[in-house]
Coordinates of N, CA and C in Angstrom, one line a residue:
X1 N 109.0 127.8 37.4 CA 108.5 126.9 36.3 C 107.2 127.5 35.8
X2 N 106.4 127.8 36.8 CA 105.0 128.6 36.2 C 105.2 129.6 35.0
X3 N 106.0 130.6 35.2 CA 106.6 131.5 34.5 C 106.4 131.3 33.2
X4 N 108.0 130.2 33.2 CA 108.2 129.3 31.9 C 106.8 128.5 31.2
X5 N 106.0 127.8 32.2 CA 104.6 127.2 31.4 C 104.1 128.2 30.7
X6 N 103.5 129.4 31.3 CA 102.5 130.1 31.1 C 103.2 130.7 29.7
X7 N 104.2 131.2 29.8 CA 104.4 131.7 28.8 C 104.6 130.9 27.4
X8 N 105.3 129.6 27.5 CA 104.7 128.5 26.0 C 103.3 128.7 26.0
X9 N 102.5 128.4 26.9 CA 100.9 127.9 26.8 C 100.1 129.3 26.1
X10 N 101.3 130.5 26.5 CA 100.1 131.7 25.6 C 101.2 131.9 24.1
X11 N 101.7 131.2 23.9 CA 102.2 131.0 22.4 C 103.4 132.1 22.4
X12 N 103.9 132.4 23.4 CA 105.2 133.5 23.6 C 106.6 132.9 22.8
X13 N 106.7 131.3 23.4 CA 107.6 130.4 22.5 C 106.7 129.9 21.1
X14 N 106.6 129.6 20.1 CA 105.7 129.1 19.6 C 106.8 127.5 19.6
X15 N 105.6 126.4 19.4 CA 106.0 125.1 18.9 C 106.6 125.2 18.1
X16 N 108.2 124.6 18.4 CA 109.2 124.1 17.2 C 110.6 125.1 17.5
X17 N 110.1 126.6 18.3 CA 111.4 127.6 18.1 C 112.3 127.2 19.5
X18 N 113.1 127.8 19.1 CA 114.7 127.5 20.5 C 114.0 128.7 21.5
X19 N 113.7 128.5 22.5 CA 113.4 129.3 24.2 C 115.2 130.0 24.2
X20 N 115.2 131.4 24.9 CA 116.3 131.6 24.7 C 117.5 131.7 25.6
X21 N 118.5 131.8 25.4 CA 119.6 131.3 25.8 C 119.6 131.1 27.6
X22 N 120.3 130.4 28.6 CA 119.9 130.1 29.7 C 120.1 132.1 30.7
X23 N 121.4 132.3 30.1 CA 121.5 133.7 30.8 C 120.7 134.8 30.3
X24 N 120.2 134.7 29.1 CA 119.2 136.0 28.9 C 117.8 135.1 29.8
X25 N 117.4 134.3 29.9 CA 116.0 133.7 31.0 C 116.6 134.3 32.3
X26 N 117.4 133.9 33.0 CA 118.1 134.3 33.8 C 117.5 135.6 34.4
X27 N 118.1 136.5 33.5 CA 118.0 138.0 33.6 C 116.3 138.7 33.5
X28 N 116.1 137.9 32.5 CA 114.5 138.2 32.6 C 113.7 138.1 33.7
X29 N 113.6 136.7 34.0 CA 112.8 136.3 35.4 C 113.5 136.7 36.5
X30 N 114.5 137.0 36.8 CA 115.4 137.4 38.2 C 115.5 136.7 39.0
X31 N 116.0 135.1 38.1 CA 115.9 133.8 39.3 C 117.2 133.2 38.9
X32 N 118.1 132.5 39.9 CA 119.3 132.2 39.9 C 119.4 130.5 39.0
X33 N 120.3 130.5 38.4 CA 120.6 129.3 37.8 C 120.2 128.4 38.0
X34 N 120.2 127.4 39.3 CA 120.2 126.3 39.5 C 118.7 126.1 39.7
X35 N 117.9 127.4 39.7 CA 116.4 127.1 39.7 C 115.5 127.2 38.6
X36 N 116.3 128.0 37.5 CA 116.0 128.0 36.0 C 116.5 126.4 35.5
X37 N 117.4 126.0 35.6 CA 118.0 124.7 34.9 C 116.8 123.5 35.7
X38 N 115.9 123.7 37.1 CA 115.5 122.9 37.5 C 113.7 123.1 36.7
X39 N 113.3 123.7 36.4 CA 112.1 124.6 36.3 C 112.1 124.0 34.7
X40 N 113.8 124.5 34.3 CA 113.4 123.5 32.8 C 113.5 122.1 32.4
X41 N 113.9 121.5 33.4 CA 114.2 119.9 34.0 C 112.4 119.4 33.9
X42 N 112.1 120.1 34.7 CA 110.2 119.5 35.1 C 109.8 120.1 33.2
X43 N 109.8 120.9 32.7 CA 109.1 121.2 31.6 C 109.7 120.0 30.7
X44 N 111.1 119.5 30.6 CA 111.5 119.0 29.6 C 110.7 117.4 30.0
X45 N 110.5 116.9 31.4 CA 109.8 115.7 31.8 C 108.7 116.1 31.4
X46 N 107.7 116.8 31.3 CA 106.3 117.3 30.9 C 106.2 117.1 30.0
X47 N 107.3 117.2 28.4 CA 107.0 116.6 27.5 C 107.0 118.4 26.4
X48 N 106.8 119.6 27.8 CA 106.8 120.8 26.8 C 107.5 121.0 26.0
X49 N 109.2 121.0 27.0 CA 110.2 120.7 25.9 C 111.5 120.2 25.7
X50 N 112.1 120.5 24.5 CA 112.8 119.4 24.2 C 114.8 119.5 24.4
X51 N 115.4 119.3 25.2 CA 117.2 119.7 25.1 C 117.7 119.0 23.4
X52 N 118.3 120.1 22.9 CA 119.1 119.4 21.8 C 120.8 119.4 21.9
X53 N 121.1 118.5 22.1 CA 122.9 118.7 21.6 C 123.7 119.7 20.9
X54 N 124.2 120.6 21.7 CA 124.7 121.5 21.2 C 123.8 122.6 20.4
X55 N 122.8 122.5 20.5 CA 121.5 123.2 19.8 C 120.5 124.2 21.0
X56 N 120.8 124.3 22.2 CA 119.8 124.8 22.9 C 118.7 123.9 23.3
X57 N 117.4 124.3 23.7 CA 116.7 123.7 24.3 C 114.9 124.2 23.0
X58 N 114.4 123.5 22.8 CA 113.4 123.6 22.0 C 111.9 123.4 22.8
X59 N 110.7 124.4 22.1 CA 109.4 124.0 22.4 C 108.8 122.7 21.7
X60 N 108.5 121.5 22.8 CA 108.1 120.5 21.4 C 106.4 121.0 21.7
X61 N 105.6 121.1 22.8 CA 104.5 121.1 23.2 C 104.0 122.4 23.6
X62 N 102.7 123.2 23.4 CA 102.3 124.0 24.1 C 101.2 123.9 25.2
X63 N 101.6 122.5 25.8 CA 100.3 122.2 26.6 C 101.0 120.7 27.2
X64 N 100.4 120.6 28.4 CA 100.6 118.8 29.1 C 100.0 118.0 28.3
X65 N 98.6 118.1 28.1 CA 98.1 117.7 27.7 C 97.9 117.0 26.4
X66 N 98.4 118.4 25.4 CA 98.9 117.8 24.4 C 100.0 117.0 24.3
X67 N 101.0 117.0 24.7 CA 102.1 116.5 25.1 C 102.2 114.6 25.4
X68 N 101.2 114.6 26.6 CA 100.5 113.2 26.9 C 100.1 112.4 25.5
X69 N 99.3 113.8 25.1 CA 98.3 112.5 24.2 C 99.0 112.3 22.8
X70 N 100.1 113.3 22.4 CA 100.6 112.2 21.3 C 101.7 111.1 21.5
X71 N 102.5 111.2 22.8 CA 102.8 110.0 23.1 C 102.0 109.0 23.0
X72 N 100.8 109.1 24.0 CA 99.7 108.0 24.0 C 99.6 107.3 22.8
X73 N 99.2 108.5 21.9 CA 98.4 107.6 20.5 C 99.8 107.2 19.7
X74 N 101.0 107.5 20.0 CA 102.1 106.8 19.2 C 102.2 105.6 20.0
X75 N 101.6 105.0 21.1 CA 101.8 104.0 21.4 C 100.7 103.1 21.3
X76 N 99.8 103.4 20.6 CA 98.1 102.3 20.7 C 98.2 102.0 19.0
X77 N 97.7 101.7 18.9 CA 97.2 101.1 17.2 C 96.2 102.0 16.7
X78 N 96.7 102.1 15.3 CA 96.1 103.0 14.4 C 94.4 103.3 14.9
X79 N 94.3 101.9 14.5 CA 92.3 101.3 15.1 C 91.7 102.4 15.9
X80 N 92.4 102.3 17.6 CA 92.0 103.0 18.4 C 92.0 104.2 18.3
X81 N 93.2 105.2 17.8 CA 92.8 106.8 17.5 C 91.6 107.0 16.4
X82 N 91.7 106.5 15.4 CA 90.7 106.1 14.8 C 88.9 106.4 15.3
X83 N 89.2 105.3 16.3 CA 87.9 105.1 17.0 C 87.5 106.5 17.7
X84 N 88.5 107.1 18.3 CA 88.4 108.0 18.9 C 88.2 109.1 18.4
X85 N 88.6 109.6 17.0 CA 88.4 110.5 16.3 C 87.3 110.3 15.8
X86 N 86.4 109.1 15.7 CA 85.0 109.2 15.0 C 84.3 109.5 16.4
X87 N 84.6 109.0 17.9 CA 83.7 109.5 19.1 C 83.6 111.2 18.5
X88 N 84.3 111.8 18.8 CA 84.6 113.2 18.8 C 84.1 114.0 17.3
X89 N 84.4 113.7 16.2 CA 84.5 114.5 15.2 C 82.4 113.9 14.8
X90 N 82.2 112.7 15.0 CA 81.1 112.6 14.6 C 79.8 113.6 15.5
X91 N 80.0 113.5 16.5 CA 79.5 114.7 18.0 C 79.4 116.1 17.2
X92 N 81.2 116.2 17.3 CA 80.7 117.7 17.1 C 80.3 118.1 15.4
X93 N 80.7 117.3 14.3 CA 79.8 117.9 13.2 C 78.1 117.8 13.2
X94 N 77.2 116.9 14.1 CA 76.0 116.7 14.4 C 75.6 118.0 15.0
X95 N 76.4 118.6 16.1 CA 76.4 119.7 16.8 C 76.3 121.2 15.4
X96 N 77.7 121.2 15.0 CA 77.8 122.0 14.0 C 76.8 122.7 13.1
X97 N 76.0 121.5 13.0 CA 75.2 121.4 11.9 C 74.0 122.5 12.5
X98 N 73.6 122.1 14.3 CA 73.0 122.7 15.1 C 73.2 124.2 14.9
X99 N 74.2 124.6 15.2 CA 74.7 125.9 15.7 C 75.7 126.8 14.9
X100 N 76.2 126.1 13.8 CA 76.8 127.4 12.7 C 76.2 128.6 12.5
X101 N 77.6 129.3 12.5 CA 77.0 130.4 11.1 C 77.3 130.5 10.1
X102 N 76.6 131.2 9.4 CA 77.0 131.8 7.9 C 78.2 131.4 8.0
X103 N 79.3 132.4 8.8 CA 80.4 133.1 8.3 C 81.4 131.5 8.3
X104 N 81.1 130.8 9.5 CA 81.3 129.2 9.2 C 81.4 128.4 8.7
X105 N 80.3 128.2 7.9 CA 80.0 127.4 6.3 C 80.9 128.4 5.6
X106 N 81.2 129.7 5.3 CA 81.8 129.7 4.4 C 83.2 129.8 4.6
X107 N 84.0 129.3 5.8 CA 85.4 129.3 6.0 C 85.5 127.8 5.7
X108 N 84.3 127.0 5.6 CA 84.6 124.8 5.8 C 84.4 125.8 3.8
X109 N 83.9 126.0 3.4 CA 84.2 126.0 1.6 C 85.4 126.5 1.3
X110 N 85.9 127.0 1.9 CA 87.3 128.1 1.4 C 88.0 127.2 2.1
X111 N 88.2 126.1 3.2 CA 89.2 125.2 3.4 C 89.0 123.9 2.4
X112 N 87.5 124.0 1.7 CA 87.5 122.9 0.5 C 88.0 123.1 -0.9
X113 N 88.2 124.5 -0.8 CA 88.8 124.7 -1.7 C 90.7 124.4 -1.8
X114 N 90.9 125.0 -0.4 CA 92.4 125.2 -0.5 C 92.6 123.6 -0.6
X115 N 91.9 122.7 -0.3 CA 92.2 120.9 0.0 C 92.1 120.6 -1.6
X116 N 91.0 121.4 -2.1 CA 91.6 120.4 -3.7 C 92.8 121.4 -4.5
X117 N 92.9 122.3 -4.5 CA 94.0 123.6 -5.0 C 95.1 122.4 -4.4
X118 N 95.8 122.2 -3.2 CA 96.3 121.5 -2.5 C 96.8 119.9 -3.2
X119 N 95.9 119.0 -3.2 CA 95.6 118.3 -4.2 C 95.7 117.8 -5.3
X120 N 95.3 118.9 -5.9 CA 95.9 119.4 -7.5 C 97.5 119.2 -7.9
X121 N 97.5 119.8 -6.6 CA 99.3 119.9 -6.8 C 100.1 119.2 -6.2
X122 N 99.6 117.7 -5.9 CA 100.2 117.1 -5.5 C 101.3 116.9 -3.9
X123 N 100.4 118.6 -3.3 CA 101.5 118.7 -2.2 C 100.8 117.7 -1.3
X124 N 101.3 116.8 -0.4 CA 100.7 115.8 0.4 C 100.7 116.6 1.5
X125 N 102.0 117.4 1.8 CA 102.4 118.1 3.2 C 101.2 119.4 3.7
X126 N 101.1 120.0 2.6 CA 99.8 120.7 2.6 C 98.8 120.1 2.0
X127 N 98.5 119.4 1.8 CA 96.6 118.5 1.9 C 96.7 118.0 3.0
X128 N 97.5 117.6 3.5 CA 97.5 117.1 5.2 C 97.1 118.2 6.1
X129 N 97.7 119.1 6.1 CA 97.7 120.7 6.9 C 96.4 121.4 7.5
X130 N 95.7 121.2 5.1 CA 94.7 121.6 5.4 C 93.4 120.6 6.0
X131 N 93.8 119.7 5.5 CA 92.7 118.7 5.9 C 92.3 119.3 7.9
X132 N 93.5 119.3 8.4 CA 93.6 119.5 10.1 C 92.7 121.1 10.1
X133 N 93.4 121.6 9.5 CA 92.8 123.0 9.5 C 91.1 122.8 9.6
X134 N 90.7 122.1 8.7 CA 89.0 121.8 8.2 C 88.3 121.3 9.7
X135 N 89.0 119.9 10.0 CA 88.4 119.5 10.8 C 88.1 120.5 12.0
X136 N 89.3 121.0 12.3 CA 89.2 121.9 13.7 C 88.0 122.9 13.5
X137 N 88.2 123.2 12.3 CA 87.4 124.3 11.9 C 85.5 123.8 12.5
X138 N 85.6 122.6 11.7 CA 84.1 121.7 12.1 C 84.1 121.8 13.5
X139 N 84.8 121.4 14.5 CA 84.6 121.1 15.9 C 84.4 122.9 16.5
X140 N 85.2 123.4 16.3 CA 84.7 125.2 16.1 C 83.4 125.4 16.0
X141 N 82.8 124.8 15.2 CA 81.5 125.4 14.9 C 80.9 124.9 15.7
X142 N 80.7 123.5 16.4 CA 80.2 123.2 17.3 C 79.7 124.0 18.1
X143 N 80.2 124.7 18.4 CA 80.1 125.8 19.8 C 80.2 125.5 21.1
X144 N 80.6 124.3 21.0 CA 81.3 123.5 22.3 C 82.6 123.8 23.1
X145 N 82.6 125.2 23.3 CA 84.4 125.2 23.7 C 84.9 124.4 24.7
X146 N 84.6 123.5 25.7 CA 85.5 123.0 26.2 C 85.9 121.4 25.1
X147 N 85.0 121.2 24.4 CA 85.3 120.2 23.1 C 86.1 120.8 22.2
X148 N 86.3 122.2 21.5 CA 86.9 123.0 20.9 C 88.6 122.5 21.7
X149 N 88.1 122.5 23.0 CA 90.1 123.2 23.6 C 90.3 121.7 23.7
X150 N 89.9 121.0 23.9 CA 90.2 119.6 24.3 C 90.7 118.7 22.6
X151 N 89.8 119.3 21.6 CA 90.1 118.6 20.6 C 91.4 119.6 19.9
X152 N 91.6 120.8 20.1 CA 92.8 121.4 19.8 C 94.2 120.5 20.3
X153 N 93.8 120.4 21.6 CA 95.0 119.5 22.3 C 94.9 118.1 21.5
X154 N 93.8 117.4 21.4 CA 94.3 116.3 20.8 C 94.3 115.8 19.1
X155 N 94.3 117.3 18.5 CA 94.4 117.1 17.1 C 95.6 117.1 16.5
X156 N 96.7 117.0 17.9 CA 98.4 117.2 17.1 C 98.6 115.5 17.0
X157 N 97.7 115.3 18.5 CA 98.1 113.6 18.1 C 97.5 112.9 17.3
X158 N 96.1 113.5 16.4 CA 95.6 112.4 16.0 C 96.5 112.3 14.8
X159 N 96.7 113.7 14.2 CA 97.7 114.1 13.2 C 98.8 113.3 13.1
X160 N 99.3 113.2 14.3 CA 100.8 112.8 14.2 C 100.6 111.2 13.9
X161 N 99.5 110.9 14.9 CA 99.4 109.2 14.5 C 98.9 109.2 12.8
X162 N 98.1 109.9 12.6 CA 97.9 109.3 11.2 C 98.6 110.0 9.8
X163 N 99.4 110.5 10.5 CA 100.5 111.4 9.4 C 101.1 110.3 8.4
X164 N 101.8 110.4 7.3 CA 101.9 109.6 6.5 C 101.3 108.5 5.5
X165 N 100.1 108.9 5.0 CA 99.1 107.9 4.2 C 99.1 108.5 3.1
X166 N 99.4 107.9 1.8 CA 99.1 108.7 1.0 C 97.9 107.9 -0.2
X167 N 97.5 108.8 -0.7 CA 96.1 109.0 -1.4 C 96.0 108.7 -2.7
X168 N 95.8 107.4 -3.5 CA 95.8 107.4 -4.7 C 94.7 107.9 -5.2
X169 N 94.5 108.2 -6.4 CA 93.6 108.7 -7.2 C 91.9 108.7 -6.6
X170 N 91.9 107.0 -6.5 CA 90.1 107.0 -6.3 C 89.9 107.4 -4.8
X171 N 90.9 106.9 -3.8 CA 90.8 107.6 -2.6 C 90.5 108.9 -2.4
X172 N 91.8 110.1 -3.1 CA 91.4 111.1 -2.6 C 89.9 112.1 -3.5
X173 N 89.7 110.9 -4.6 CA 88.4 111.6 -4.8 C 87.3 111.6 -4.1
X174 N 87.3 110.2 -2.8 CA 86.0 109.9 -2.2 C 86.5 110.6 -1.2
X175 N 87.6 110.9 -0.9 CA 87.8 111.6 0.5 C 87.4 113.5 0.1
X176 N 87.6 113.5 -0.9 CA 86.9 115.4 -1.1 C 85.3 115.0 -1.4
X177 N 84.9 113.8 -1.6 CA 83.5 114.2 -2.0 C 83.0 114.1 -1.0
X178 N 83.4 113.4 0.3 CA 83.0 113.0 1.5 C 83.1 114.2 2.7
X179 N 84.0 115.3 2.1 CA 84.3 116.1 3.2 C 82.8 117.6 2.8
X180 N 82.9 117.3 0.6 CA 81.8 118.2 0.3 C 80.5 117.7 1.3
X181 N 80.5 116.4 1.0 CA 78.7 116.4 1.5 C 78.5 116.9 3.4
X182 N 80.2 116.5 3.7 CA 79.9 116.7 5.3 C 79.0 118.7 5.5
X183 N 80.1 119.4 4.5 CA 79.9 121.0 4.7 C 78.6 120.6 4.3
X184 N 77.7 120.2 2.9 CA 76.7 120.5 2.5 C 75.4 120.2 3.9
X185 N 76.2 119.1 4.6 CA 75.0 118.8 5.3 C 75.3 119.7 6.8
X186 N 76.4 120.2 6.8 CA 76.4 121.2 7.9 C 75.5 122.7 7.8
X187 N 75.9 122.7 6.5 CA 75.2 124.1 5.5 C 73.5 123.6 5.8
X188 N 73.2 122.5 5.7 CA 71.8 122.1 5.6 C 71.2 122.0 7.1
X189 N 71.5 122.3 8.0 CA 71.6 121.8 9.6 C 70.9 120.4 9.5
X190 N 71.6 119.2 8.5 CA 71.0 118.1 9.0 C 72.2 117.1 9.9
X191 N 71.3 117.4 11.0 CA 72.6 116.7 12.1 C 72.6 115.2 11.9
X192 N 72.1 114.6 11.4 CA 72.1 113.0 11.3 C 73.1 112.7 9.8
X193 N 73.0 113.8 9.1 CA 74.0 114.0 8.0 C 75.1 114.4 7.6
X194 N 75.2 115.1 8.8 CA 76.6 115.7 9.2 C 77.0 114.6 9.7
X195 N 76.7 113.9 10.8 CA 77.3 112.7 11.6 C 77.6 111.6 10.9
X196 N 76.8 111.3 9.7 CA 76.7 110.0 9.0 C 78.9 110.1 8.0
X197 N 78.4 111.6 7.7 CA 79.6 112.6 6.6 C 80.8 112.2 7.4
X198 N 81.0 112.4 8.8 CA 82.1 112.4 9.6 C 82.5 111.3 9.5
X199 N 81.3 110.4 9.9 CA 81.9 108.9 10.1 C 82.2 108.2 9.1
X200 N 81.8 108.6 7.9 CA 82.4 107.9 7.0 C 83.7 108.2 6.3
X201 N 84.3 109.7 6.9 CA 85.4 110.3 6.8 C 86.7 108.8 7.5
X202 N 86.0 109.1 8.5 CA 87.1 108.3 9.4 C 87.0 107.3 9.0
X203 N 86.0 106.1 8.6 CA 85.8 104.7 7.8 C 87.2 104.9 6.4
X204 N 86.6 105.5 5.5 CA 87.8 105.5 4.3 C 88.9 106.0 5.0
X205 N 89.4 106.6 5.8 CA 90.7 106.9 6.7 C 91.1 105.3 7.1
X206 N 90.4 104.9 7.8 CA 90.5 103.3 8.5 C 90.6 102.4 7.7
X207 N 90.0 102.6 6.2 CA 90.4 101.3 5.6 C 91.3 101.6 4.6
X208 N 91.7 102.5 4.7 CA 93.0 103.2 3.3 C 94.3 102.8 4.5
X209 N 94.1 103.1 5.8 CA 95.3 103.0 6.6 C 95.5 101.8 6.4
X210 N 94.3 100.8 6.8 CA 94.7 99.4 6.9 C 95.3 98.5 5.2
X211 N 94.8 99.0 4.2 CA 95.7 98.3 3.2 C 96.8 98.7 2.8
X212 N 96.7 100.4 3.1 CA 98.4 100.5 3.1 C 99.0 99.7 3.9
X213 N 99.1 99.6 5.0 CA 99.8 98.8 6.1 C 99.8 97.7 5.5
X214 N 98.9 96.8 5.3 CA 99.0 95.4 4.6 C 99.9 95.3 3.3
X215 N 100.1 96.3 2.1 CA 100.6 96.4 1.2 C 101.6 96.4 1.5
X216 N 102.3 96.9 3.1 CA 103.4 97.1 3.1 C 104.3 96.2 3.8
X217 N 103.5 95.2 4.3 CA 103.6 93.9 5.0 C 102.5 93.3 4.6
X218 N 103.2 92.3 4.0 CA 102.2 90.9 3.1 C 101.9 90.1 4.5
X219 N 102.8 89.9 5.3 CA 102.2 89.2 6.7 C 100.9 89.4 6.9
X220 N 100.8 91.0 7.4 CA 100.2 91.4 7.9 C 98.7 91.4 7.4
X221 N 98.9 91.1 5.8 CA 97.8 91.3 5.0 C 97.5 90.3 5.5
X222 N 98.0 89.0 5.1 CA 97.9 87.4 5.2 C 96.8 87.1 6.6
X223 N 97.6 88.0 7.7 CA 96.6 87.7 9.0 C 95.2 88.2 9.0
X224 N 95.0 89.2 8.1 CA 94.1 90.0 8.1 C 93.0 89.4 7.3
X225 N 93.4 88.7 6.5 CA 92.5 87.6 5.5 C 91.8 87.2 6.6
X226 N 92.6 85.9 7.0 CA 92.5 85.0 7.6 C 91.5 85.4 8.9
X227 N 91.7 86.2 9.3 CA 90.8 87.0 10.3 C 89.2 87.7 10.4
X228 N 89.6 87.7 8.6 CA 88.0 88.1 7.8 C 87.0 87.0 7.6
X229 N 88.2 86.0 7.5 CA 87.3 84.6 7.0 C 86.9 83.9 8.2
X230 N 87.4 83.6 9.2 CA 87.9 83.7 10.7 C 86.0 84.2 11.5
X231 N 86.4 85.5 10.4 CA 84.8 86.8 11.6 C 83.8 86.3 10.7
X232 N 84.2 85.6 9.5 CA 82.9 85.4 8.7 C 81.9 84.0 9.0

C-alpha cells in the first residue's frame, strides 16, 4: 500500500486518471494479487481512490488529508467553511503582504487579469479555477510552508463546498475590485490591508451564498428574516 500512496501523493497518478490495469500493478510492484486488491481496498477506504463499474479504479484524492476534509466540509454548513477560510486566508494575506516578492505581486496581477479576461467571457468554470489559482497563489507568498501545504490540501474542499454560485453583474464587480485592492495592499506591504481585503472577500462570498440559497428556498429566506428581526 505504501507503494501505491507514495506514488498518487508525488502526482505519478494525477487526480481524476484510471491507476492501471490490476495485472500490469501486479507486474510492476512484484506483489501477488490478493495483496494488491487489499492495498487498494485501504486506499479506496482513505478516500484516495475511487472503484468504477466496469470502468477500472480511479484517483479521486492525492492526499488523506485532502480526502478528509472535503468530505468534512460537504457535510457542515456553508457558514462554517466560510469561517474557516477567512481564519486562514485573512493570516496569510497579512503575512504576504510581510514577505512577497516582486516576482509575486506580479503573478497575483496576471491571475487578475486572467479572472476578468475569464469574466468577460462569461466562463464561470474558469473564473472559478482562476479565482482558486489567486488565492493559493496569496497563501504562497506568505512564506509559511507548512500553511502553504495545509491550505493546498484544504483548498479542494473549500472549492468543492463553495463551487456553484454564480455572479451577477454588481457582485462580480465588487468581487474583482475587492481582489484589486487585496494585491494593491499586498503590493503596498500594508498588512492590516491586506487582512481587511481578504475578509471582506469572504464577507461578499457569505452573503451572495446566503441569498442565493434563500432565492432558492423562499422558506429559507422567510427563516432568515425572521431571525434578523429575532437578532435585532
Amino acid at each position: 500500500m505504501d507503494s501505491l500512496r507514495a506514488h498518487i501523493e508525488a502526482g505519478g497518478w494525477p487526480v481524476g486518471t484510471r491507476i492501471p490495469a490490476e495485472q500490469t500493478l501486479i507486474e510492476e510492484l512484484g506483489v501477488g494479487r490478493s495483496t494488491l486488491r487489499e492495498a487498494i481496498g485501504a486506499l479506496v477506504h482513505l478516500g484516495l481512490l475511487e472503484p468504477r463499474a466496469g470502468d477500472g479504479t480511479y484517483v479521486r484524492s492525492s492526499s488523506e488529508l485532502q480526502s478528509v476534509m472535503v468530505r468534512r466540509a460537504s457535510s457542515v454548513r456553508r457558514e462554517q467553511v466560510l469561517e474557516l477560510r477567512t481564519v486562514l486566508e485573512e493570516y496569510a494575506s497579512g503575512a504576504a503582504a510581510l514577505r512577497r516578492s516582486e516576482g509575486q505581486v506580479r503573478q497575483l496581477r496576471e491571475l487578475l487579469a486572467d479572472a476578468d479576461a475569464a469574466g468577460a467571457g462569461a466562463d464561470t468554470a474558469a473564473a472559478t479555477s482562476v479565482d482558486a489559482l489567486f488565492h493559493r497563489a496569496v497563501v504562497r507568498a506568505s512564506g509559511n510552508d507548512l500553511l502553504v501545504e495545509m491550505y493546498d490540501h484544504l483548498g479542494t474542499a473549500l472549492t468543492s463546498s463553495l463551487g456553484g454560485l454564480t455572479w451577477d453583474a454588481g457582485h462580480a464587480e465588487e468581487h474583482a475590485r475587492l481582489h484589486g485592492r487585496l494585491v494593491d495592499a499586498i503590493e503596498a506591504r500594508d498588512v492590516e490591508g491586506a487582512r481587511d481585503a481578504a475578509a471582506a472577500i469572504v464577507r461578499l462570498t457569505r452573503d451572495h451564498g446566503a441569498a442565493a440559497e434563500g432565492a432558492d428556498d423562499p422558506a429559507r429566506a422567510g427563516t432568515s428574516a425572521r431571525r434578523e428581526v429575532e437578532d435585532e
